[in-house]
Tab-separated table of C-alpha atoms in Angstrom:
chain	number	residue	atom	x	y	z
M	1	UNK	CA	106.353	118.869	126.078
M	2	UNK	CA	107.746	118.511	122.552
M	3	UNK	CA	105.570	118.577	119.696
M	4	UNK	CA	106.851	117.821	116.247
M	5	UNK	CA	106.330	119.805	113.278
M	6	UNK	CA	103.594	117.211	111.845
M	7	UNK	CA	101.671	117.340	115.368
M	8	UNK	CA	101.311	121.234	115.506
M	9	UNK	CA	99.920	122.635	112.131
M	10	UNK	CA	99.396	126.498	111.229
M	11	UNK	CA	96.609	127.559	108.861
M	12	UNK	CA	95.408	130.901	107.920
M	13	UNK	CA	91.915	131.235	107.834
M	14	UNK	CA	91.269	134.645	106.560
M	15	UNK	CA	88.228	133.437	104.091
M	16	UNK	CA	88.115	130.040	105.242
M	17	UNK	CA	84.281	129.684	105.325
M	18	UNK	CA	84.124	132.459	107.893
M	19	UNK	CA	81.177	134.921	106.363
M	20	UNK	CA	81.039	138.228	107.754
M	21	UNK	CA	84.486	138.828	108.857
M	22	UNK	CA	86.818	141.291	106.847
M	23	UNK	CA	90.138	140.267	105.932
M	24	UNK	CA	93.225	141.099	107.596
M	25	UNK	CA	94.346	144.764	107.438
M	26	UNK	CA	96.866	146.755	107.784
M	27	UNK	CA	97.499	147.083	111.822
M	28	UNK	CA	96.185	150.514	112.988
M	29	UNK	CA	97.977	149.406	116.341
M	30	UNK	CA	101.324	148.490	116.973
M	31	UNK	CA	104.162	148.278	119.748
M	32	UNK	CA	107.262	150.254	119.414
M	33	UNK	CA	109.547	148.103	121.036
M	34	UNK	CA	112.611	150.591	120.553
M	35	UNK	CA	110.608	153.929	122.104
M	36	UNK	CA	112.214	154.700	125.874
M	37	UNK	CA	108.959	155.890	127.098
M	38	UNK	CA	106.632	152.546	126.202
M	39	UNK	CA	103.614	152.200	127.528
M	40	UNK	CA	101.982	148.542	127.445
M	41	UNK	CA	99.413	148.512	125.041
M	42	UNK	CA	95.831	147.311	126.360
M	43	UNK	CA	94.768	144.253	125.286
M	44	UNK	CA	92.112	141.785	126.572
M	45	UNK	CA	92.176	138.061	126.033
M	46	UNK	CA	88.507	136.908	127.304
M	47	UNK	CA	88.455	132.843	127.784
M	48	UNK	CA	88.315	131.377	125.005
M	49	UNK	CA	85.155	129.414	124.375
M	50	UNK	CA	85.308	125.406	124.829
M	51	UNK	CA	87.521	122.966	126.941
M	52	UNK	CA	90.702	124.237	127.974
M	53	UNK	CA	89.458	127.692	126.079
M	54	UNK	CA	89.797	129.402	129.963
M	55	UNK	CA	93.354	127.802	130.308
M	56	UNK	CA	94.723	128.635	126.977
M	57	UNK	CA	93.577	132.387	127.463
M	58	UNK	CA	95.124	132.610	130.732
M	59	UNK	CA	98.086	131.101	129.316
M	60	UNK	CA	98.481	133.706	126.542
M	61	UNK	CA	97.728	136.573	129.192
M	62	UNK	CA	100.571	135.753	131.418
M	63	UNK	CA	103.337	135.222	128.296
M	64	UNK	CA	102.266	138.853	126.803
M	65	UNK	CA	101.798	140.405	130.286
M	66	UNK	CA	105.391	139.289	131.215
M	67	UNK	CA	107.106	140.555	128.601
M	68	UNK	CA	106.231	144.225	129.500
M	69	UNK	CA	104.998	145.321	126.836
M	70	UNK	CA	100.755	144.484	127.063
M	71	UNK	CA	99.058	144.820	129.594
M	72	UNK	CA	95.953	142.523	129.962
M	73	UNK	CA	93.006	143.616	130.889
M	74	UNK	CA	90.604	142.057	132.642
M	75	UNK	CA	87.117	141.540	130.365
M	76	UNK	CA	84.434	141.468	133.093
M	77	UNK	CA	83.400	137.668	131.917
M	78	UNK	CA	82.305	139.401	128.971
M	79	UNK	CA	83.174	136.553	125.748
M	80	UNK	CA	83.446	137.063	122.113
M	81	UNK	CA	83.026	134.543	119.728
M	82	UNK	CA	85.522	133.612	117.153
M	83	UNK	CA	82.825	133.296	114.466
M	84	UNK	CA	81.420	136.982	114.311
M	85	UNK	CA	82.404	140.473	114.526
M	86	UNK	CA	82.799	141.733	118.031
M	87	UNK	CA	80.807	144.626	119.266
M	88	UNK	CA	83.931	147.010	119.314
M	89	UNK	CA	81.685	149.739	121.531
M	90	UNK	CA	82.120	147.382	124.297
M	91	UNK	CA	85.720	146.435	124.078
M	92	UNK	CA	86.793	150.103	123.715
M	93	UNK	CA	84.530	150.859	126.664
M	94	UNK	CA	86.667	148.352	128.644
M	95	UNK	CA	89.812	150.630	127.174
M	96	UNK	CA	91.354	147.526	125.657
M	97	UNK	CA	92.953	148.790	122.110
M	98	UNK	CA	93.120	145.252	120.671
M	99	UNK	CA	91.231	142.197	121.815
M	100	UNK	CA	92.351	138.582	121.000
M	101	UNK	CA	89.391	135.904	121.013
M	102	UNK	CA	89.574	132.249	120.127
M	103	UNK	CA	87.376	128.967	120.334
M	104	UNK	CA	88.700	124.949	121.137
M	105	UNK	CA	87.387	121.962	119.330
M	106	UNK	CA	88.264	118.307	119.688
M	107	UNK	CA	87.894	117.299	116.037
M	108	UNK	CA	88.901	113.614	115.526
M	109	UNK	CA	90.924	113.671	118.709
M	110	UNK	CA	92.657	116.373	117.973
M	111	UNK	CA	92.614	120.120	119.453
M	112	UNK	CA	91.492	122.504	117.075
M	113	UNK	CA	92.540	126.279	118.598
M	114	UNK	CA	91.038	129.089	115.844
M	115	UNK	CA	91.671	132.815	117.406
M	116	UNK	CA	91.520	135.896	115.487
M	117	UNK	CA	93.250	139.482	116.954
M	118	UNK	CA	91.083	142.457	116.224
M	119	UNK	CA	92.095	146.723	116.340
M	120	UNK	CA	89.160	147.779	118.674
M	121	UNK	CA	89.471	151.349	117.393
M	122	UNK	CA	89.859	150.709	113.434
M	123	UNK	CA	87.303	147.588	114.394
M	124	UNK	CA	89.904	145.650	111.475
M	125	UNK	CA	91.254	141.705	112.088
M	126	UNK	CA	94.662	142.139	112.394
M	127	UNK	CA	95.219	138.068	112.584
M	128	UNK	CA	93.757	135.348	112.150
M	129	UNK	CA	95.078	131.205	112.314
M	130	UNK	CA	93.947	127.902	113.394
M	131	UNK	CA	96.439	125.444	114.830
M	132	UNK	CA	95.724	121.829	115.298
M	133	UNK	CA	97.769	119.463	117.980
M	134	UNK	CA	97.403	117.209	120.318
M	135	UNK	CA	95.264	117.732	123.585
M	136	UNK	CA	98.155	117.337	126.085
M	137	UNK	CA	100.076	119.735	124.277
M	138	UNK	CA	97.428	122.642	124.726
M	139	UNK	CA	99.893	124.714	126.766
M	140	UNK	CA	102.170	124.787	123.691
M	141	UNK	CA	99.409	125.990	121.557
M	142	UNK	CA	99.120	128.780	124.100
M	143	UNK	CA	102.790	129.590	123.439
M	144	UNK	CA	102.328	129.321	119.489
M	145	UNK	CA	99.884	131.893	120.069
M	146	UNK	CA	100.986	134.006	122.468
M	147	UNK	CA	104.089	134.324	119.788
M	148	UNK	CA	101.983	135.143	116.860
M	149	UNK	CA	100.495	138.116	118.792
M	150	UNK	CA	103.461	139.268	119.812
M	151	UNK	CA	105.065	139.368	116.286
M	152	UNK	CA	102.087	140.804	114.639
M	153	UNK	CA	101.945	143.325	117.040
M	154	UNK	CA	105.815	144.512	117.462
M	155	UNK	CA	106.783	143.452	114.609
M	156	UNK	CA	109.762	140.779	115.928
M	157	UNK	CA	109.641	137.038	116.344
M	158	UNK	CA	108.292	135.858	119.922
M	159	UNK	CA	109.919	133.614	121.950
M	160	UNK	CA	107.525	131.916	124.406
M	161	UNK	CA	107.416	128.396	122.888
M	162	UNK	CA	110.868	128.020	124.541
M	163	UNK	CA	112.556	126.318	127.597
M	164	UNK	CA	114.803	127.134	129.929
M	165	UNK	CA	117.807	124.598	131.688
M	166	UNK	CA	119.183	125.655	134.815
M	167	UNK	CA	120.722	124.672	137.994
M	168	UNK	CA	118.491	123.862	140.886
M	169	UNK	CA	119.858	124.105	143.887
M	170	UNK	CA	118.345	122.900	147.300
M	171	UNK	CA	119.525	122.070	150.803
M	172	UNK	CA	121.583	124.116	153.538
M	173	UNK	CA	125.347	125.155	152.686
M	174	UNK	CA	127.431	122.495	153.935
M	175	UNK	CA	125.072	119.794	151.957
M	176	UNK	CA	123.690	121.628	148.480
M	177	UNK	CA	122.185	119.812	145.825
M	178	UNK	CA	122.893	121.012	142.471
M	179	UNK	CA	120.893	119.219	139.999
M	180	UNK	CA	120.393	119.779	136.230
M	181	UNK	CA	116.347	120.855	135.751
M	182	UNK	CA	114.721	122.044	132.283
M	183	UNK	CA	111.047	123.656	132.031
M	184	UNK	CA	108.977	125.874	129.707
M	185	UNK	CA	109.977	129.335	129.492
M	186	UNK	CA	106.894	130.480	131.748
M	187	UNK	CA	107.633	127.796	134.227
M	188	UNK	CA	105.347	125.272	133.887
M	189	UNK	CA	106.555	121.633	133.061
M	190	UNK	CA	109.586	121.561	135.497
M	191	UNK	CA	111.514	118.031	135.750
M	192	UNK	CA	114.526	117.300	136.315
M	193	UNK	CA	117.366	116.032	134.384
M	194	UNK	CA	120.081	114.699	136.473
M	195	UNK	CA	119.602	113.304	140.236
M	196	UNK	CA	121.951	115.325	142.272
M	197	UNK	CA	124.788	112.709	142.928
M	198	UNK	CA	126.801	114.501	141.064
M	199	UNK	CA	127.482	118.353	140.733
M	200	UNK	CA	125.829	119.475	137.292
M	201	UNK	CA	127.427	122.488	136.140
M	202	UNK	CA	126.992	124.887	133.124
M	203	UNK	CA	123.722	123.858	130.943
M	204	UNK	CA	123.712	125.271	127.871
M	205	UNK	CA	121.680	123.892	124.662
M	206	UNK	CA	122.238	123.191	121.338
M	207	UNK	CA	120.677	124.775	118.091
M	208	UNK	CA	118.336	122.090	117.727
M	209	UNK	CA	116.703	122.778	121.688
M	210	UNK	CA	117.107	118.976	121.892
M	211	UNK	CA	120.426	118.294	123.440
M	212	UNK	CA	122.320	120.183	126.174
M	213	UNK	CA	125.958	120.096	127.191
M	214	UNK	CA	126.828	120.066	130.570
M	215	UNK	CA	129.526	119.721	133.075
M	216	UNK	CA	129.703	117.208	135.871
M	217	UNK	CA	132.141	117.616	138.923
M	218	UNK	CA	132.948	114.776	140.990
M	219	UNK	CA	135.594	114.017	143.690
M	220	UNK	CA	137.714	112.656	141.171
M	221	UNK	CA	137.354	115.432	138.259
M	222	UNK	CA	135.084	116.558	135.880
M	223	UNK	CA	133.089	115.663	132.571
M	224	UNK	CA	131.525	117.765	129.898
M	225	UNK	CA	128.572	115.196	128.997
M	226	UNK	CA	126.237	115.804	125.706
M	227	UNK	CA	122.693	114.862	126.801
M	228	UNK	CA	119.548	114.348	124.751
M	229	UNK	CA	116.264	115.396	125.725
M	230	UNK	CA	114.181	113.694	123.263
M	231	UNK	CA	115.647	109.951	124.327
M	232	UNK	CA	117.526	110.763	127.669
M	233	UNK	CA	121.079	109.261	126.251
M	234	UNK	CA	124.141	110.644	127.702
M	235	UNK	CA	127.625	110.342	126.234
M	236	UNK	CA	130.629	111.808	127.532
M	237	UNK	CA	133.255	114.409	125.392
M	238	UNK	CA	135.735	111.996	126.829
M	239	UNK	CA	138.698	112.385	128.865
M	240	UNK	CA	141.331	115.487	128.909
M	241	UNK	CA	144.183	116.410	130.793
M	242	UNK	CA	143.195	118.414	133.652
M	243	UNK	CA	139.624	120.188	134.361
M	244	UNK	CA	137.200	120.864	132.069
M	245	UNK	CA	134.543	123.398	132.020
M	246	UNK	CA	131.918	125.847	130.556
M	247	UNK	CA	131.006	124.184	127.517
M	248	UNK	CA	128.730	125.662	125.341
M	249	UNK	CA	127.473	124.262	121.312
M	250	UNK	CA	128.569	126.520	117.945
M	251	UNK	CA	125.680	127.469	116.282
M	252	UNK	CA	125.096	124.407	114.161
M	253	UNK	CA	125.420	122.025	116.858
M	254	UNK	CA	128.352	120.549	115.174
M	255	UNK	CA	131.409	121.794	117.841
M	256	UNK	CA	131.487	122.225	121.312
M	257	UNK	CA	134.014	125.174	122.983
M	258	UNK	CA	135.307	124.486	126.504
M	259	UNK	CA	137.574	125.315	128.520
M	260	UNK	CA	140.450	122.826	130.139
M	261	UNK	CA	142.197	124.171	133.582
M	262	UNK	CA	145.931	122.470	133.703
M	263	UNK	CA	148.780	123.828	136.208
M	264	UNK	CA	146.657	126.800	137.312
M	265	UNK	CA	146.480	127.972	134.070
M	266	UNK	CA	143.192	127.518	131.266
M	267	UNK	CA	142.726	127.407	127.820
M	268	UNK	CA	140.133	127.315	124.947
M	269	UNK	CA	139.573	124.468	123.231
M	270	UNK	CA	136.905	123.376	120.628
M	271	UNK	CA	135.941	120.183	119.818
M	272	UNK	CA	134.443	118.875	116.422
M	273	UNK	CA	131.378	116.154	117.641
M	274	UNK	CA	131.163	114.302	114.506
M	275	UNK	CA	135.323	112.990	114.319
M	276	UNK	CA	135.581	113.782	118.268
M	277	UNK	CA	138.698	115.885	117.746
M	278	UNK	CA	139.781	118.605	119.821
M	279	UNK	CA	142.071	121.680	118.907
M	280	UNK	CA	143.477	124.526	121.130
M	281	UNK	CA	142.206	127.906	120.319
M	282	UNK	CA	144.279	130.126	122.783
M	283	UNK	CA	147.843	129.769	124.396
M	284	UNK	CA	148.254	132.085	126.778
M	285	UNK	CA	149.748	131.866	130.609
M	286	UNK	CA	146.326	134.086	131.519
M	287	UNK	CA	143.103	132.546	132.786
M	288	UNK	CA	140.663	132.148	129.304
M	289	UNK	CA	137.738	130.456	129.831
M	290	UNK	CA	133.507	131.245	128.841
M	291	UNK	CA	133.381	130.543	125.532
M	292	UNK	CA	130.704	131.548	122.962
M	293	UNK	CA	130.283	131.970	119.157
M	294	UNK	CA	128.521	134.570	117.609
M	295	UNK	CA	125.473	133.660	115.909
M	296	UNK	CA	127.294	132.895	112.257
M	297	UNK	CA	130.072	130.792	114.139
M	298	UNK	CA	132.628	132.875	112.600
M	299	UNK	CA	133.889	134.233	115.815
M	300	UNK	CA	134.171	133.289	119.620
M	301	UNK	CA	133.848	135.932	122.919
M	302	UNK	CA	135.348	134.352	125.880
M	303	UNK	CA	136.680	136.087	129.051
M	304	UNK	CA	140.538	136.015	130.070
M	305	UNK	CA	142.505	137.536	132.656
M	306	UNK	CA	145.534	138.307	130.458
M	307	UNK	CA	144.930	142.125	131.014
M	308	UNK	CA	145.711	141.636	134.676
M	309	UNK	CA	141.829	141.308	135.599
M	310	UNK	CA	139.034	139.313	134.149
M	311	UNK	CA	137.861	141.122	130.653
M	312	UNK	CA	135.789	140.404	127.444
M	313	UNK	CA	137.934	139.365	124.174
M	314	UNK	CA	136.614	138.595	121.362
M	315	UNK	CA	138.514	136.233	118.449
M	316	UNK	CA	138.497	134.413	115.445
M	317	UNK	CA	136.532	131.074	115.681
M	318	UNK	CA	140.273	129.608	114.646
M	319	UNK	CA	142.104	130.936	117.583
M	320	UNK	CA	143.448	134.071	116.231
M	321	UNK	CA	143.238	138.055	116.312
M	322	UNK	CA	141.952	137.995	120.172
M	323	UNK	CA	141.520	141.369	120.994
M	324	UNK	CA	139.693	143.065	124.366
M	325	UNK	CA	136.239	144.720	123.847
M	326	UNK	CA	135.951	145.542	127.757
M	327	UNK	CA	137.406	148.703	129.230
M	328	UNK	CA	134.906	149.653	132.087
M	329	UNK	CA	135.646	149.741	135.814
M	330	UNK	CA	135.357	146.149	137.561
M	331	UNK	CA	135.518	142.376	136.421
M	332	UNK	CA	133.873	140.958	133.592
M	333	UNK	CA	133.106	137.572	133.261
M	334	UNK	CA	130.528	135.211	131.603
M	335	UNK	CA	130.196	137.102	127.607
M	336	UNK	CA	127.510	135.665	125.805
M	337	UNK	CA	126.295	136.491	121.565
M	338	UNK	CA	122.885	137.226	121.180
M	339	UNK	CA	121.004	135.122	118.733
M	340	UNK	CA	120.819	138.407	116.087
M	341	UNK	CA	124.363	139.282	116.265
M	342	UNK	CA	124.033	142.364	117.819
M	343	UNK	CA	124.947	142.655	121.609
M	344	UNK	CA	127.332	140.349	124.048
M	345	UNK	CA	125.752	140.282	127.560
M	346	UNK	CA	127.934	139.964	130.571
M	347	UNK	CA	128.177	139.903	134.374
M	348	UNK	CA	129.982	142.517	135.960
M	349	UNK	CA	131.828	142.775	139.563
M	350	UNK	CA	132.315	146.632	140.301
M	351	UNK	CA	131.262	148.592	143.511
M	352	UNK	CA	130.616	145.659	145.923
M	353	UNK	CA	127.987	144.677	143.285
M	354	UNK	CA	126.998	142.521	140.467
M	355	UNK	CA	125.361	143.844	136.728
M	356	UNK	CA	124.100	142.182	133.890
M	357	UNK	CA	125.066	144.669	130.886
M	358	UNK	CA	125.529	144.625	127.230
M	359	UNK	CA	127.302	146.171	124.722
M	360	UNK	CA	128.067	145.892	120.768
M	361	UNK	CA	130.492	143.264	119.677
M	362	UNK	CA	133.344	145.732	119.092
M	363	UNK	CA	132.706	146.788	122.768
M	364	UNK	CA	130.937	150.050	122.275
M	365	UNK	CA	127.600	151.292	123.403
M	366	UNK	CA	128.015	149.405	127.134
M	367	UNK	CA	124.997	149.848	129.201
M	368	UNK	CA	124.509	148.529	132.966
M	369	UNK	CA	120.640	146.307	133.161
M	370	UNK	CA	120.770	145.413	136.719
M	371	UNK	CA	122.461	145.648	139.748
M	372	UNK	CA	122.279	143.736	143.184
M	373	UNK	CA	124.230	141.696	145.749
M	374	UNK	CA	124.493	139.104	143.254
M	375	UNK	CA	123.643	139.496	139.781
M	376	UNK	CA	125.145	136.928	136.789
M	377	UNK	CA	124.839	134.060	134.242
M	378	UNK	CA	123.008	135.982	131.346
M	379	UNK	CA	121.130	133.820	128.842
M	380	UNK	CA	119.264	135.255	125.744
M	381	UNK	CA	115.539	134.592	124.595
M	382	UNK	CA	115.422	133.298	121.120
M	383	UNK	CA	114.195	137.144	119.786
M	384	UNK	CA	117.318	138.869	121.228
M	385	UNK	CA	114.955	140.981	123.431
M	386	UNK	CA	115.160	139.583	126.918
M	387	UNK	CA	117.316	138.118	129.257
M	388	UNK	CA	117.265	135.394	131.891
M	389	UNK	CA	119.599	135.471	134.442
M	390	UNK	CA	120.404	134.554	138.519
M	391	UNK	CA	120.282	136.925	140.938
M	392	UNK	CA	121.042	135.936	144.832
M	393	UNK	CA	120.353	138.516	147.896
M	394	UNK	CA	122.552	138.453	150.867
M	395	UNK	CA	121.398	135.439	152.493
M	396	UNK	CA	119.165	134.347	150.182
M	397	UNK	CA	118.425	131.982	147.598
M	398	UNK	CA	119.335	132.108	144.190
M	399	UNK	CA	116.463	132.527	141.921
M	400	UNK	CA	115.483	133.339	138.030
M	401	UNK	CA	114.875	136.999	137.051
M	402	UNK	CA	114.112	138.826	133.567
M	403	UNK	CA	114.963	141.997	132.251
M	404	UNK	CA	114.527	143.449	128.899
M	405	UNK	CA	117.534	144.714	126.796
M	406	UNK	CA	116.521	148.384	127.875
M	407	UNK	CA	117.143	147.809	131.607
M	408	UNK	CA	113.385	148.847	131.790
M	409	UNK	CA	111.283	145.671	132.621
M	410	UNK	CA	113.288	143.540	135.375
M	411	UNK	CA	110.682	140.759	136.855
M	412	UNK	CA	111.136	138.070	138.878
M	413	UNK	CA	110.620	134.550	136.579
M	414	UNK	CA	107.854	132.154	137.243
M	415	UNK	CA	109.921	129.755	139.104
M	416	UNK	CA	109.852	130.372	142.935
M	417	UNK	CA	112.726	127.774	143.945
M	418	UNK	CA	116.496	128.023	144.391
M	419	UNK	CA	118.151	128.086	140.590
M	420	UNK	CA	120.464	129.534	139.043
M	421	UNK	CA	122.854	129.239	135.708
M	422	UNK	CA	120.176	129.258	133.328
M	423	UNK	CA	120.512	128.598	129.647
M	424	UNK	CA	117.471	129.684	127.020
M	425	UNK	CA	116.599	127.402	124.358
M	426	UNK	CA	115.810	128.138	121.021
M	427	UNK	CA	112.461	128.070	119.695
M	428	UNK	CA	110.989	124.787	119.499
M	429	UNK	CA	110.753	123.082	116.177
C-alpha cells in the first residue's frame, strides 16, 4: 500500500476557482488534547459524493473516532457538496460542531479527493485540500485526510497513514506459529511477511517505514535479519558468538542495537550497517538487553538486571554514563523513546499483573496506563500520542490494544486475531 511522494500530491485550494466559499479562518473550534476532562468533539463526515466517496468517509470516521478524541456522528444520509456553502442550520441541528465534506473524481485515471472542514457554529472553512493518487490507493487518501483533520483540529501531527509489524501467532500451545505480519495502522491490508518455519521475533522498523529488523530463532540459534518491504530482500547482520536478540534501528537507519546472550550473561552491542562493524556498548556480569535510542540518537534506554531485578537505564549512545531511571515497585522491562523525546514507555511486572507506563527520560513523572493479566511490548504512534501494545487474558489469545498517553482511551485495535509484539511505523513518505 505504498504510495510515493510523486503518486500522492497535496494542493490547497482555498481560491482555486471555488466562488462563493470564504477563505480559511481562524478555527473557532479546537481539541485540547492536554485537558483531563476531554470530551470528543462532534463531528460528522457525510459520504462523500462519487465512487469510493462512501468508503473514503467511512474510512476517515473510524481513524478520528478511534483516536478518542471525535466522535462521529451519524448525518441522517443528509450530503453536502464540496462546491457550496453548507446550510450550517442543519448541521448544528444534528449537534455536529464541525462537519468535513469531500467529492471523488477520476480525472485522467487518476483519483481526485477535494474535501473542505467547516466550524458549524462560526459557519468559517477551517481546511481545505485536494489530493490526487492512484485509485487503488484510495484508502491511503483516507489516511492523508483523516491526518489533516486531526492536525488542524488539535493542533499535532496525525499518525494514521502508518503501519504496524507484529507477531501473529496461531495454533494450540504445543504447535504455535509465530509469523512476522505488517498492515495499516487501522487494520486493513494485513499480509504476511515471513511463513512460519521459523520463529520471527522482535519487529521493529526503520526511519524510513521501509525496512524492518527482526530476529529469527531456529533449532540451531538465532539471526537478526534486515528485511525490505518495498523489494522483499533479506540479508542477515551475520554471525556472532552466542544469541542474539531485540534489535531495533537508530534513528537514521544507519546502526542497529542488539543484544548478544553468551555464558548466561548479555550485552549491548551496536552495529554500524554501512561497514558492518559491531562494537560493545556495556560490560557488565548483569542481564542488559532492549535497546533503544532516543529520538536524536544521542542516547540509548535499555533494561538490565544489574540492580538485582530487571530496571530502566538509560546511557550514552557510546556505552558510557549508564545510570537507572526506574525506582518503582516490580520489574521493568521493554523501555522504549518516544518519537518527540519526551517519555520512555515500559512494561511493568508488579502485583501479579502487567502495566504499560511512562515516565520522563530522567525517570520522573511515572504514571501506570494499563493493567491486566498480561500487559507488554509498547510501541509509539508517529505523533507521540498513542500507544500500541499486547495484552493476553488468562487463557486467552494475545491481541492488539491502544491507549492514549493519559491512560484515558484504552481500545481494543482493529485486528481480531492472535498478535502480539507490535512495532509502529513512521509516517509514510
Amino acid at each position: 500500500m505504498r504510495m510515493s511522494a510523486a503518486a500522492l500530491l497535496i494542493a490547497c485550494l482555498v481560491l482555486a476557482g471555488l466562488s462563493g466559499v470564504p477563505a480559511p479562518a481562524r478555527a473557532e473550534i479546537e481539541v485540547d488534547v492536554n485537558r483531563g476532562d476531554i470530551r470528543p468533539l462532534p463531528l460528522s463526515i457525510p459520504d462523500f459524493s462519487g465512487d469510493r466517496g462512501g468508503d473514503i468517509a467511512r474510512v476517515i470516521s473510524d481513524n478520528l473516532g478511534r483516536s478518542g478524541l471525535f466522535a462521529p456522528i451519524d448525518s441522517g444520509g443528509r450530503t453536502a457538496e464540496v462546491s457550496t456553502e453548507p446550510d450550517f442550520a442543519v448541521w448544528k441541528s444534528l449537534g455536529a460542531q464541525a462537519l468535513l465534506n469531500g467529492q471523488v473524481n477520476l480525472v485522467d485515471g487518476r483519483l481526485q479527493v477535494d474535501f473542505r472542514l467547516w466550524d458549524t457554529f462560526a459557519g468559517q472553512q477551517l481546511l481545505g485540500l485536494q489530493f490526487t493518487s492512484t485509485p487503488e490507493n484510495w484508502r491511503r487518501v483516507a489516511h492523508k485526510i483523516s491526518d489533516a483533520v486531526y492536525e488542524r483540529l488539535t493542533g499535532e501531527k496525525g499518525y494514521f497513514d502508518s503501519r504496524v509489524v507484529f507477531v501473529s501467532e496461531s495454533g494450540g500451545r504445543l504447535n504455535r506459529t509465530l509469523r512476522l505480519a505488517v498492515m495499516d495502522q487501522d487494520g486493513a491490508n494485513p499480509s504476511y511477511l515471513t511463513d512460519g518455519s521459523e520463529i520471527a521475533l522482535s519487529p521493529r522498523f526503520s526511519a524510513s517505514s521501509q525496512e524492518i529488523t527482526y530476529m529469527s530463532l531456529r533449532p540451531s540459534g538465532s539471526t537478526v535479519y534486515l528485511l525490505n518491504l518495498e523489494t522483499g530482500r533479506r540479508e542477515s547482520l551475520g554471525q556472532f558468538q552466542g544469541m542474539v536478540f531485540a534489535p531495533r534501528f537508530s534513528p537514521d537507519g544507519a546502526q542497529v542495537a542488539f543484544a548478544v546472550e553468551r555464558n548466561g550473561n548479555s550485552d549491548i552491542w551496536v552495529m554500524n550497517l554501512i561497514n558492518r562493524q559491531s562494537r560493545r556498548l556495556t560490560s557488565d556480569p548483569a542481564i542488559d538487553t532492549s535497546p533503544a535510542f532516543s529520538p536524536d540518537g544521542s542516547k540509548v534506554v535499555f533494561n538490565s538486571d544489574r540492580g538485582g531485578s530487571p530496571q530502566i537505564y538509560v546511557m550514552d549512545a557510546s556505552g558510557g554514563g549508564a545510570r537507572r531511571i526506574s525506582f518503582g515497585e516490580g520489574r521493568y522491562t521493554s523501555p522504549v523513546w518516544s518519537p518527540n523525546g519526551d517519555h520512555i514507555a515500559f512494561t511493568r511486572q508488579s502485583g501479579g499483573k502487567f502495566h504499560i507506563g511512562v515516565m520522563r527520560p530522567d525517570g520522573s513523572d511515572e504514571r501506570t496506563l494499563t493493567s491486566s493479566y498480561m500487559d507488554e511490548g509498547p510501541t509509539w504512534a508517529p505523533n507521540s500520542r498513542v500507544l500500541l501494545f499486547s495484552r493476553q487474558e488468562a487463557g486467552g489469545e494475545p491481541r492488539l490494544w491502544t491507549v492514549d498517553v493519559t491512560g484515558r482511551i484504552l481500545k481494543p485495535a482493529p485486528y481480531s486475531s492472535g498478535a502480539s509484539d507490535p512495532a509502529w511505523s513512521p509516517l509514510i513518505n
